[in-house]
PDB file of C-alpha atoms in Angstrom:
ATOM      1  CA  MET A 675     -34.468  21.993 -50.000  1.00 56.00           C
ATOM      2  CA  HIS A 676     -32.514  20.171 -52.660  1.00 58.00           C
ATOM      3  CA  LYS A 677     -29.172  21.751 -51.547  1.00 59.00           C
ATOM      4  CA  LYS A 678     -30.180  20.946 -47.871  1.00 58.00           C
ATOM      5  CA  LEU A 679     -30.451  17.505 -48.693  1.00 55.00           C
ATOM      6  CA  LEU A 680     -27.198  17.270 -50.721  1.00 55.00           C
ATOM      7  CA  SER A 681     -25.441  18.783 -47.796  1.00 60.00           C
ATOM      8  CA  GLN A 682     -26.805  16.473 -45.279  1.00 59.00           C
ATOM      9  CA  LEU A 683     -25.871  13.402 -47.447  1.00 57.00           C
ATOM     10  CA  ALA A 684     -22.403  15.078 -47.710  1.00 57.00           C
ATOM     11  CA  VAL A 685     -21.875  14.775 -43.823  1.00 52.00           C
ATOM     12  CA  VAL A 686     -23.079  11.314 -43.864  1.00 50.00           C
ATOM     13  CA  ILE A 687     -20.764  10.234 -46.406  1.00 57.00           C
ATOM     14  CA  THR A 688     -17.881  11.971 -44.737  1.00 56.00           C
ATOM     15  CA  VAL A 689     -18.508  10.455 -41.272  1.00 44.00           C
ATOM     16  CA  LEU A 690     -18.761   6.966 -42.969  1.00 51.00           C
ATOM     17  CA  ALA A 691     -15.636   7.630 -44.737  1.00 51.00           C
ATOM     18  CA  MET A 692     -13.800   8.555 -41.383  1.00 48.00           C
ATOM     19  CA  ALA A 693     -15.326   5.624 -39.563  1.00 46.00           C
ATOM     20  CA  VAL A 694     -13.819   3.245 -42.397  1.00 44.00           C
ATOM     21  CA  ALA A 695     -10.599   5.128 -41.870  1.00 47.00           C
ATOM     22  CA  GLY A 696     -10.557   4.658 -38.133  1.00 47.00           C
ATOM     23  CA  PHE A 697     -11.163   8.167 -37.103  1.00 43.00           C
ATOM     24  CA  VAL A 698     -14.559   7.630 -35.777  1.00 42.00           C
ATOM     25  CA  ALA A 699     -15.192   4.679 -33.891  1.00 45.00           C
ATOM     26  CA  SER A 700     -18.405   2.650 -34.806  1.00 44.00           C
ATOM     27  CA  PRO A 701     -21.238   2.021 -32.053  1.00 43.00           C
ATOM     28  CA  THR A 702     -19.910  -1.617 -31.736  1.00 45.00           C
ATOM     29  CA  ALA A 703     -16.181  -0.712 -31.689  1.00 42.00           C
ATOM     30  CA  ARG A 704     -14.351  -1.682 -28.637  1.00 42.00           C
ATOM     31  CA  ALA A 705     -12.347   1.062 -27.133  1.00 43.00           C
ATOM     32  CA  VAL A 706      -8.679   0.216 -26.535  1.00 48.00           C
ATOM     33  CA  ASP A 707      -6.201   2.150 -24.285  1.00 48.00           C
ATOM     34  CA  PRO A 708      -3.393   3.959 -25.958  1.00 49.00           C
ATOM     35  CA  GLU A 709      -0.431   1.695 -25.422  1.00 52.00           C
ATOM     36  CA  VAL A 710       1.176   4.128 -22.906  1.00 48.00           C
ATOM     37  CA  HIS A 711      -1.778   3.166 -20.584  1.00 50.00           C
ATOM     38  CA  GLN A 712      -1.412  -0.487 -21.104  1.00 55.00           C
ATOM     39  CA  GLY A 713       1.726  -0.669 -19.118  1.00 58.00           C
ATOM     40  CA  ASN A 714       5.195  -1.212 -19.949  1.00 62.00           C
ATOM     41  CA  LYS A 715       5.236  -4.611 -18.390  1.00 70.00           C
ATOM     42  CA  VAL A 716       8.912  -4.276 -17.495  1.00 79.00           C
ATOM     43  CA  ASN A 717      10.159  -8.175 -16.828  1.00 88.00           C
ATOM     44  CA  PHE A 718      11.548  -8.635 -13.307  1.00 94.00           C
ATOM     45  CA  PRO A 719      11.068 -10.803 -10.258  1.00 96.00           C
ATOM     46  CA  GLY A 720       7.926  -8.830  -9.285  1.00 96.00           C
ATOM     47  CA  ASN A 721       5.970  -9.986 -12.323  1.00 95.00           C
ATOM     48  CA  ASP A 722       7.609 -13.128 -13.573  1.00 95.00           C
ATOM     49  CA  GLY A 723       4.861 -15.405 -11.810  1.00 96.00           C
ATOM     50  CA  GLN A 724       7.827 -17.287  -9.982  1.00 97.00           C
ATOM     51  CA  PRO A 725       8.221 -17.231  -6.071  1.00 97.00           C
ATOM     52  CA  HIS A 726      11.255 -15.410  -4.827  1.00 97.00           C
ATOM     53  CA  GLU A 727      13.091 -15.199  -1.442  1.00 96.00           C
ATOM     54  CA  ALA A 728      13.319 -11.842   0.042  1.00 95.00           C
ATOM     55  CA  THR A 729      16.012 -11.311   2.608  1.00 92.00           C
ATOM     56  CA  TRP A 730      18.391  -8.739   4.212  1.00 89.00           C
ATOM     57  CA  ASP A 731      21.709  -8.275   5.816  1.00 89.00           C
ATOM     58  CA  LYS A 732      23.207  -5.217   7.406  1.00 87.00           C
ATOM     59  CA  ASN A 733      24.155  -4.044   3.929  1.00 93.00           C
ATOM     60  CA  SER A 734      20.890  -4.382   1.945  1.00 93.00           C
ATOM     61  CA  PHE A 735      17.911  -6.298   0.802  1.00 94.00           C
ATOM     62  CA  MET A 736      18.069  -9.350  -1.314  1.00 95.00           C
ATOM     63  CA  ILE A 737      16.078 -11.128  -4.018  1.00 96.00           C
ATOM     64  CA  ASP A 738      17.083 -14.771  -4.270  1.00 97.00           C
ATOM     65  CA  GLY A 739      20.446 -13.802  -2.891  1.00 96.00           C
ATOM     66  CA  GLU A 740      21.126 -10.901  -5.124  1.00 96.00           C
ATOM     67  CA  ARG A 741      21.599  -7.712  -3.694  1.00 97.00           C
ATOM     68  CA  LEU A 742      18.848  -5.091  -4.298  1.00 96.00           C
ATOM     69  CA  GLN A 743      19.326  -1.413  -3.621  1.00 95.00           C
ATOM     70  CA  ILE A 744      15.834   0.116  -3.072  1.00 96.00           C
ATOM     71  CA  TRP A 745      15.003   3.412  -4.438  1.00 96.00           C
ATOM     72  CA  SER A 746      11.431   4.171  -3.550  1.00 97.00           C
ATOM     73  CA  GLY A 747       9.195   7.395  -4.146  1.00 96.00           C
ATOM     74  CA  GLU A 748       5.880   7.900  -2.148  1.00 95.00           C
ATOM     75  CA  LEU A 749       2.558   7.909  -3.905  1.00 96.00           C
ATOM     76  CA  HIS A 750      -0.671   9.010  -2.205  1.00 96.00           C
ATOM     77  CA  HIS A 751      -2.842   7.204  -4.565  1.00 94.00           C
ATOM     78  CA  TRP A 752      -6.144   8.732  -3.153  1.00 92.00           C
ATOM     79  CA  ARG A 753      -5.135  12.112  -4.165  1.00 93.00           C
ATOM     80  CA  VAL A 754      -4.721  10.932  -7.827  1.00 93.00           C
ATOM     81  CA  PRO A 755      -8.387   9.712  -8.206  1.00 82.00           C
ATOM     82  CA  SER A 756      -7.979   8.156 -11.474  1.00 87.00           C
ATOM     83  CA  GLU A 757      -6.305   4.878 -12.502  1.00 88.00           C
ATOM     84  CA  ASP A 758      -4.596   6.564 -15.688  1.00 89.00           C
ATOM     85  CA  GLY A 759      -3.277   9.133 -13.123  1.00 94.00           C
ATOM     86  CA  TRP A 760      -1.825   6.100 -11.204  1.00 96.00           C
ATOM     87  CA  ARG A 761       0.000   4.740 -14.128  1.00 95.00           C
ATOM     88  CA  ASP A 762       1.219   8.096 -15.214  1.00 95.00           C
ATOM     89  CA  VAL A 763       2.960   8.836 -11.831  1.00 96.00           C
ATOM     90  CA  LEU A 764       4.315   5.049 -11.642  1.00 96.00           C
ATOM     91  CA  GLN A 765       5.809   5.446 -15.007  1.00 95.00           C
ATOM     92  CA  LYS A 766       7.434   8.739 -14.245  1.00 96.00           C
ATOM     93  CA  LEU A 767       8.925   7.044 -11.122  1.00 96.00           C
ATOM     94  CA  ARG A 768      10.320   4.332 -13.165  1.00 95.00           C
ATOM     95  CA  ALA A 769      11.552   6.646 -15.819  1.00 95.00           C
ATOM     96  CA  SER A 770      13.447   8.755 -13.126  1.00 96.00           C
ATOM     97  CA  GLY A 771      15.286   5.803 -12.078  1.00 95.00           C
ATOM     98  CA  TYR A 772      13.346   4.449  -9.254  1.00 97.00           C
ATOM     99  CA  ASN A 773      12.651   0.666  -8.613  1.00 97.00           C
ATOM    100  CA  ALA A 774      10.203   0.719  -6.055  1.00 98.00           C
ATOM    101  CA  VAL A 775       7.091   2.822  -4.849  1.00 98.00           C
ATOM    102  CA  SER A 776       5.858   3.163  -1.150  1.00 97.00           C
ATOM    103  CA  LEU A 777       2.208   3.326  -0.771  1.00 98.00           C
ATOM    104  CA  TYR A 778       0.208   4.158   2.280  1.00 97.00           C
ATOM    105  CA  PHE A 779      -3.482   2.768   2.532  1.00 97.00           C
ATOM    106  CA  PHE A 780      -6.080   4.833   3.797  1.00 95.00           C
ATOM    107  CA  TRP A 781      -8.503   2.743   6.146  1.00 97.00           C
ATOM    108  CA  GLY A 782     -11.098   5.479   6.373  1.00 95.00           C
ATOM    109  CA  MET A 783     -11.596   5.609   2.630  1.00 93.00           C
ATOM    110  CA  HIS A 784     -12.554   2.149   2.388  1.00 96.00           C
ATOM    111  CA  GLN A 785     -14.777   1.876   5.365  1.00 96.00           C
ATOM    112  CA  SER A 786     -17.177   4.545   6.812  1.00 93.00           C
ATOM    113  CA  VAL A 787     -19.279   2.419   9.015  1.00 95.00           C
ATOM    114  CA  GLU A 788     -17.982   0.144  11.873  1.00 94.00           C
ATOM    115  CA  GLY A 789     -18.681  -3.535  10.739  1.00 94.00           C
ATOM    116  CA  GLY A 790     -19.648  -2.244   7.356  1.00 96.00           C
ATOM    117  CA  GLU A 791     -18.529  -3.397   4.045  1.00 96.00           C
ATOM    118  CA  PHE A 792     -14.947  -2.608   2.750  1.00 97.00           C
ATOM    119  CA  ASP A 793     -15.144  -0.685  -0.451  1.00 96.00           C
ATOM    120  CA  PHE A 794     -12.389  -1.576  -2.866  1.00 95.00           C
ATOM    121  CA  SER A 795     -14.045  -0.523  -6.048  1.00 90.00           C
ATOM    122  CA  ALA A 796     -12.644   2.250  -8.217  1.00 82.00           C
ATOM    123  CA  PRO A 797     -11.246   4.936  -7.502  1.00 84.00           C
ATOM    124  CA  HIS A 798     -10.452   2.615  -4.390  1.00 91.00           C
ATOM    125  CA  ASN A 799      -9.166  -0.299  -6.611  1.00 95.00           C
ATOM    126  CA  ILE A 800      -6.046  -1.274  -4.794  1.00 96.00           C
ATOM    127  CA  ASP A 801      -5.870  -4.451  -6.589  1.00 97.00           C
ATOM    128  CA  ARG A 802      -5.617  -2.431  -9.721  1.00 96.00           C
ATOM    129  CA  LEU A 803      -3.151  -0.349  -8.265  1.00 97.00           C
ATOM    130  CA  LEU A 804      -0.822  -3.314  -7.190  1.00 98.00           C
ATOM    131  CA  GLU A 805      -1.213  -4.688 -10.652  1.00 97.00           C
ATOM    132  CA  MET A 806       0.024  -1.417 -12.332  1.00 96.00           C
ATOM    133  CA  ALA A 807       3.097  -1.025 -10.073  1.00 97.00           C
ATOM    134  CA  ALA A 808       4.253  -4.885 -11.022  1.00 97.00           C
ATOM    135  CA  GLU A 809       3.477  -4.020 -14.681  1.00 95.00           C
ATOM    136  CA  GLU A 810       5.624  -0.860 -14.477  1.00 96.00           C
ATOM    137  CA  GLY A 811       8.554  -2.680 -12.854  1.00 96.00           C
ATOM    138  CA  LEU A 812       8.373  -1.356  -9.482  1.00 97.00           C
ATOM    139  CA  TYR A 813       8.630  -2.953  -6.088  1.00 98.00           C
ATOM    140  CA  VAL A 814       5.942  -2.213  -3.541  1.00 98.00           C
ATOM    141  CA  ILE A 815       6.386  -1.258   0.044  1.00 98.00           C
ATOM    142  CA  ALA A 816       2.917  -1.779   1.282  1.00 98.00           C
ATOM    143  CA  ARG A 817       2.007   0.456   4.401  1.00 97.00           C
ATOM    144  CA  PRO A 818      -1.621  -0.259   5.491  1.00 97.00           C
ATOM    145  CA  GLY A 819      -1.072   1.353   8.998  1.00 96.00           C
ATOM    146  CA  PRO A 820      -4.078   1.215  10.547  1.00 97.00           C
ATOM    147  CA  TYR A 821      -2.421   4.449  11.378  1.00 95.00           C
ATOM    148  CA  VAL A 822      -0.541   5.991   8.511  1.00 95.00           C
ATOM    149  CA  ASN A 823      -0.492   9.738   9.363  1.00 93.00           C
ATOM    150  CA  ALA A 824       0.323  10.855   5.700  1.00 91.00           C
ATOM    151  CA  GLU A 825      -1.292  14.304   6.416  1.00 90.00           C
ATOM    152  CA  ILE A 826      -4.914  12.843   6.175  1.00 91.00           C
ATOM    153  CA  SER A 827      -7.962  12.707   8.419  1.00 90.00           C
ATOM    154  CA  MET A 828      -7.313  10.976  11.594  1.00 91.00           C
ATOM    155  CA  GLY A 829      -4.077   9.652  10.165  1.00 91.00           C
ATOM    156  CA  GLY A 830      -6.112   7.267   8.121  1.00 93.00           C
ATOM    157  CA  LEU A 831      -8.270   5.791  10.710  1.00 95.00           C
ATOM    158  CA  PRO A 832     -11.936   5.897  10.070  1.00 95.00           C
ATOM    159  CA  GLY A 833     -14.236   8.512  11.493  1.00 94.00           C
ATOM    160  CA  PHE A 834     -16.154   5.900  13.709  1.00 94.00           C
ATOM    161  CA  MET A 835     -13.100   5.447  15.807  1.00 94.00           C
ATOM    162  CA  VAL A 836     -13.800   8.901  17.695  1.00 92.00           C
ATOM    163  CA  ASN A 837     -16.518   7.202  19.431  1.00 91.00           C
ATOM    164  CA  LYS A 838     -14.216   4.994  21.023  1.00 93.00           C
ATOM    165  CA  ASN A 839     -13.501   5.318  24.979  1.00 90.00           C
ATOM    166  CA  ALA A 840     -10.192   3.540  24.654  1.00 91.00           C
ATOM    167  CA  GLY A 841      -7.129   5.340  26.160  1.00 91.00           C
ATOM    168  CA  SER A 842      -5.711   5.313  23.065  1.00 94.00           C
ATOM    169  CA  LEU A 843      -6.895   4.399  19.447  1.00 94.00           C
ATOM    170  CA  ARG A 844      -3.551   2.618  18.751  1.00 94.00           C
ATOM    171  CA  SER A 845      -3.566  -0.006  21.718  1.00 94.00           C
ATOM    172  CA  THR A 846      -4.814  -3.612  22.583  1.00 95.00           C
ATOM    173  CA  ASP A 847      -8.062  -2.304  23.958  1.00 96.00           C
ATOM    174  CA  PRO A 848     -10.561  -4.614  22.152  1.00 96.00           C
ATOM    175  CA  SER A 849     -12.680  -1.541  21.085  1.00 95.00           C
ATOM    176  CA  VAL A 850      -9.998  -0.394  18.780  1.00 96.00           C
ATOM    177  CA  LEU A 851      -7.740  -3.533  18.269  1.00 97.00           C
ATOM    178  CA  GLU A 852     -10.433  -5.606  16.740  1.00 97.00           C
ATOM    179  CA  PRO A 853     -11.755  -3.166  14.220  1.00 97.00           C
ATOM    180  CA  SER A 854      -7.841  -2.568  13.305  1.00 97.00           C
ATOM    181  CA  LYS A 855      -7.425  -6.336  12.620  1.00 98.00           C
ATOM    182  CA  ALA A 856     -10.621  -6.351  10.538  1.00 98.00           C
ATOM    183  CA  TRP A 857      -9.158  -3.483   8.347  1.00 98.00           C
ATOM    184  CA  LEU A 858      -5.956  -5.514   8.034  1.00 98.00           C
ATOM    185  CA  SER A 859      -7.681  -8.677   7.177  1.00 98.00           C
ATOM    186  CA  ALA A 860      -9.531  -6.960   4.265  1.00 98.00           C
ATOM    187  CA  PHE A 861      -6.307  -5.617   2.996  1.00 98.00           C
ATOM    188  CA  ASN A 862      -4.461  -8.561   3.287  1.00 98.00           C
ATOM    189  CA  ASP A 863      -7.099 -10.338   1.334  1.00 98.00           C
ATOM    190  CA  VAL A 864      -5.938  -8.014  -1.719  1.00 98.00           C
ATOM    191  CA  VAL A 865      -2.303  -7.917  -1.070  1.00 98.00           C
ATOM    192  CA  ARG A 866      -1.686 -11.615  -0.340  1.00 97.00           C
ATOM    193  CA  ASP A 867      -2.091 -12.045  -4.129  1.00 97.00           C
ATOM    194  CA  HIS A 868       0.710  -9.648  -4.980  1.00 98.00           C
ATOM    195  CA  GLN A 869       3.450 -10.771  -2.905  1.00 98.00           C
ATOM    196  CA  VAL A 870       7.028 -11.279  -4.520  1.00 98.00           C
ATOM    197  CA  THR A 871       7.588 -14.319  -2.238  1.00 97.00           C
ATOM    198  CA  ASP A 872       4.590 -16.213  -3.640  1.00 96.00           C
ATOM    199  CA  GLY A 873       5.146 -15.170  -7.392  1.00 97.00           C
ATOM    200  CA  GLY A 874       1.755 -12.989  -7.354  1.00 97.00           C
ATOM    201  CA  GLY A 875       3.405  -9.610  -7.767  1.00 97.00           C
ATOM    202  CA  SER A 876       5.823  -7.047  -6.520  1.00 98.00           C
ATOM    203  CA  VAL A 877       4.955  -6.590  -2.925  1.00 98.00           C
ATOM    204  CA  LEU A 878       8.259  -6.704  -1.332  1.00 97.00           C
ATOM    205  CA  LEU A 879       7.972  -5.405   2.134  1.00 96.00           C
ATOM    206  CA  TYR A 880       4.860  -4.765   4.639  1.00 96.00           C
ATOM    207  CA  GLN A 881       4.935  -1.834   7.142  1.00 95.00           C
ATOM    208  CA  ILE A 882       2.943  -2.377  10.171  1.00 94.00           C
ATOM    209  CA  GLU A 883       1.513   1.028  11.888  1.00 94.00           C
ATOM    210  CA  ASN A 884       3.481   4.011  11.600  1.00 93.00           C
ATOM    211  CA  GLU A 885       5.763   6.023  13.836  1.00 91.00           C
ATOM    212  CA  LEU A 886       4.893   4.891  17.231  1.00 90.00           C
ATOM    213  CA  LEU A 887       5.892   7.572  19.550  1.00 88.00           C
ATOM    214  CA  GLY A 888       7.444   5.327  22.092  1.00 87.00           C
ATOM    215  CA  ASP A 889       8.358   1.575  23.088  1.00 86.00           C
ATOM    216  CA  GLN A 890       6.251   1.534  26.453  1.00 90.00           C
ATOM    217  CA  GLN A 891       4.859  -1.918  26.923  1.00 91.00           C
ATOM    218  CA  TRP A 892       1.466  -1.157  25.907  1.00 93.00           C
ATOM    219  CA  ARG A 893       2.614  -0.007  22.651  1.00 91.00           C
ATOM    220  CA  ARG A 894       4.927  -2.922  22.284  1.00 91.00           C
ATOM    221  CA  ASP A 895       2.004  -5.462  22.861  1.00 93.00           C
ATOM    222  CA  PHE A 896      -0.158  -3.336  20.225  1.00 94.00           C
ATOM    223  CA  LEU A 897       2.484  -3.785  17.676  1.00 92.00           C
ATOM    224  CA  THR A 898       3.088  -7.292  18.294  1.00 91.00           C
ATOM    225  CA  ALA A 899      -0.507  -8.061  18.118  1.00 94.00           C
ATOM    226  CA  LEU A 900      -0.955  -6.653  14.706  1.00 95.00           C
ATOM    227  CA  THR A 901       2.109  -8.238  13.505  1.00 92.00           C
ATOM    228  CA  THR A 902       0.969 -11.708  14.713  1.00 92.00           C
ATOM    229  CA  HIS A 903      -2.173 -11.254  13.017  1.00 95.00           C
ATOM    230  CA  VAL A 904      -0.793 -10.010   9.849  1.00 95.00           C
ATOM    231  CA  VAL A 905       1.725 -12.951   9.602  1.00 93.00           C
ATOM    232  CA  ASP A 906      -1.023 -15.513  10.622  1.00 94.00           C
ATOM    233  CA  ASP A 907      -3.090 -14.202   7.836  1.00 95.00           C
ATOM    234  CA  GLY A 908      -0.718 -15.277   5.110  1.00 95.00           C
ATOM    235  CA  ILE A 909       1.791 -12.288   4.725  1.00 96.00           C
ATOM    236  CA  THR A 910       5.191 -13.755   3.823  1.00 95.00           C
ATOM    237  CA  VAL A 911       7.066 -10.882   2.884  1.00 95.00           C
ATOM    238  CA  PRO A 912       9.399  -9.174   5.323  1.00 93.00           C
ATOM    239  CA  VAL A 913       7.461  -7.129   8.014  1.00 91.00           C
ATOM    240  CA  PHE A 914       8.876  -3.786   9.471  1.00 89.00           C
ATOM    241  CA  HIS A 915       7.752  -0.777  11.331  1.00 88.00           C
ATOM    242  CA  ASN A 916       8.698   2.782  10.727  1.00 85.00           C
ATOM    243  CA  ASP A 917      10.282   3.928  13.845  1.00 81.00           C
ATOM    244  CA  TRP A 918       9.478   7.476  14.714  1.00 83.00           C
ATOM    245  CA  GLY A 919      12.759   9.558  14.684  1.00 81.00           C
ATOM    246  CA  MET A 920      14.827   6.766  13.898  1.00 77.00           C
ATOM    247  CA  GLY A 921      15.292   5.986  17.560  1.00 78.00           C
ATOM    248  CA  GLY A 922      16.222   2.419  17.172  1.00 77.00           C
ATOM    249  CA  ARG A 923      12.791   1.217  18.768  1.00 80.00           C
ATOM    250  CA  PHE A 924      11.165  -2.041  18.027  1.00 80.00           C
ATOM    251  CA  SER A 925      14.285  -3.324  16.136  1.00 74.00           C
ATOM    252  CA  ASP A 926      15.020  -6.352  18.457  1.00 71.00           C
ATOM    253  CA  VAL A 927      13.191  -9.125  16.401  1.00 67.00           C
ATOM    254  CA  ASP A 928      13.373 -11.644  19.348  1.00 67.00           C
ATOM    255  CA  THR A 929      11.500  -9.403  21.576  1.00 67.00           C
ATOM    256  CA  TYR A 930       8.519  -9.306  19.175  1.00 60.00           C
ATOM    257  CA  GLY A 931       8.451 -12.924  17.985  1.00 47.00           C
ATOM    258  CA  ALA A 932       6.882 -12.615  14.809  1.00 45.00           C
ATOM    259  CA  VAL A 933       7.774  -8.897  14.089  1.00 42.00           C
ATOM    260  CA  ARG A 934      10.637  -8.864  11.569  1.00 45.00           C
ATOM    261  CA  SER A 935      11.761  -5.286  11.913  1.00 40.00           C
ATOM    262  CA  SER A 936      13.805  -3.038   9.681  1.00 39.00           C
ATOM    263  CA  PRO A 937      17.334  -4.420   9.645  1.00 37.00           C
ATOM    264  CA  THR A 938      18.900  -1.099   8.654  1.00 34.00           C
ATOM    265  CA  ARG A 939      18.415   0.461  12.149  1.00 34.00           C
ATOM    266  CA  PRO A 940      20.609   0.112  15.229  1.00 30.00           C
ATOM    267  CA  SER A 941      19.444  -2.713  17.464  1.00 30.00           C
ATOM    268  CA  ARG A 942      18.785  -2.109  21.306  1.00 28.00           C
ATOM    269  CA  ALA A 943      19.657  -4.151  24.226  1.00 26.00           C
ATOM    270  CA  ASN A 944      16.868  -6.100  25.809  1.00 24.00           C
ATOM    271  CA  GLY A 945      17.295  -4.102  29.120  1.00 23.00           C
ATOM    272  CA  ALA A 946      16.397  -0.932  27.733  1.00 23.00           C
ATOM    273  CA  TRP A 947      12.906  -1.783  26.980  1.00 21.00           C
ATOM    274  CA  ALA A 948      12.341  -2.131  30.879  1.00 22.00           C
ATOM    275  CA  THR A 949      13.214   1.614  31.727  1.00 22.00           C
ATOM    276  CA  SER A 950      10.408   3.154  29.563  1.00 24.00           C
ATOM    277  CA  ALA A 951       7.755   0.656  30.090  1.00 27.00           C
ATOM    278  CA  THR A 952       4.258   1.602  31.387  1.00 29.00           C
ATOM    279  CA  ALA A 953       1.328  -0.444  32.445  1.00 34.00           C
ATOM    280  CA  SER A 954      -1.336   1.238  30.557  1.00 38.00           C
ATOM    281  CA  PRO A 955      -1.768   3.720  27.789  1.00 43.00           C
ATOM    282  CA  PRO A 956      -2.247   7.332  28.795  1.00 41.00           C
ATOM    283  CA  SER A 957      -5.454   9.423  27.845  1.00 42.00           C
ATOM    284  CA  THR A 958      -4.684  10.215  24.382  1.00 43.00           C
ATOM    285  CA  THR A 959      -5.982   9.539  20.816  1.00 42.00           C
ATOM    286  CA  THR A 960      -2.778   8.595  19.178  1.00 47.00           C
TER     287      THR A 960
END
């Protein structure tokens, strides 16, 4: 019995000594992330707290008139369901010479019921994701869709959209357009505080929709409706559309009013629009 008590006492003394030395945290100790998980906090226009002008010409994008060659990698953050994992990938991008990250955002992951709340809690915390990108010195190309493809269920659209009777889930039919605008509004409430143009963060570009398959009138109307909504919602960075097949569609800014399309793709004469225009969407879900 005496030996057992001595043994237990020795264990207690050892643990206390380790706690004092810092090897064992006391119950009231506050956990601190390793330095690598706290961010490199690279100083650049995306995190200096100052508003910057984002422009472009035929050669490149520019920040405050200084040319910026964008080297971007893609991160599907929902496939890395850990905030530490996000930072790990972002740091690897930066270490590999990239200065930007392209991020799709998965509407269906944030809202499962039509009219329901949008979930931006972990691991859906896109506010934290954007903070990390800025800390790691990466500009962000934000791509919220609503349709993003990205080899995910319904291209990112939520499951309840299959119940719609619209000719296309990507059209101006109010039954699909209004939920799409609601998603963009919820997303904009987060991203609006991370724009390089307002000094809030490193979001440099904002993509609306993804790879529309044609430039028929009903698709043009859909893209214009979404873009007008986004711009009116306080998005001040350049807005663009990822043209399917790089066919030069949607590049005529004047045609779309608020649409600020990608400047790197060839423009098309206005007369070309009329040749492929149709009055209404065909019976399809895309």
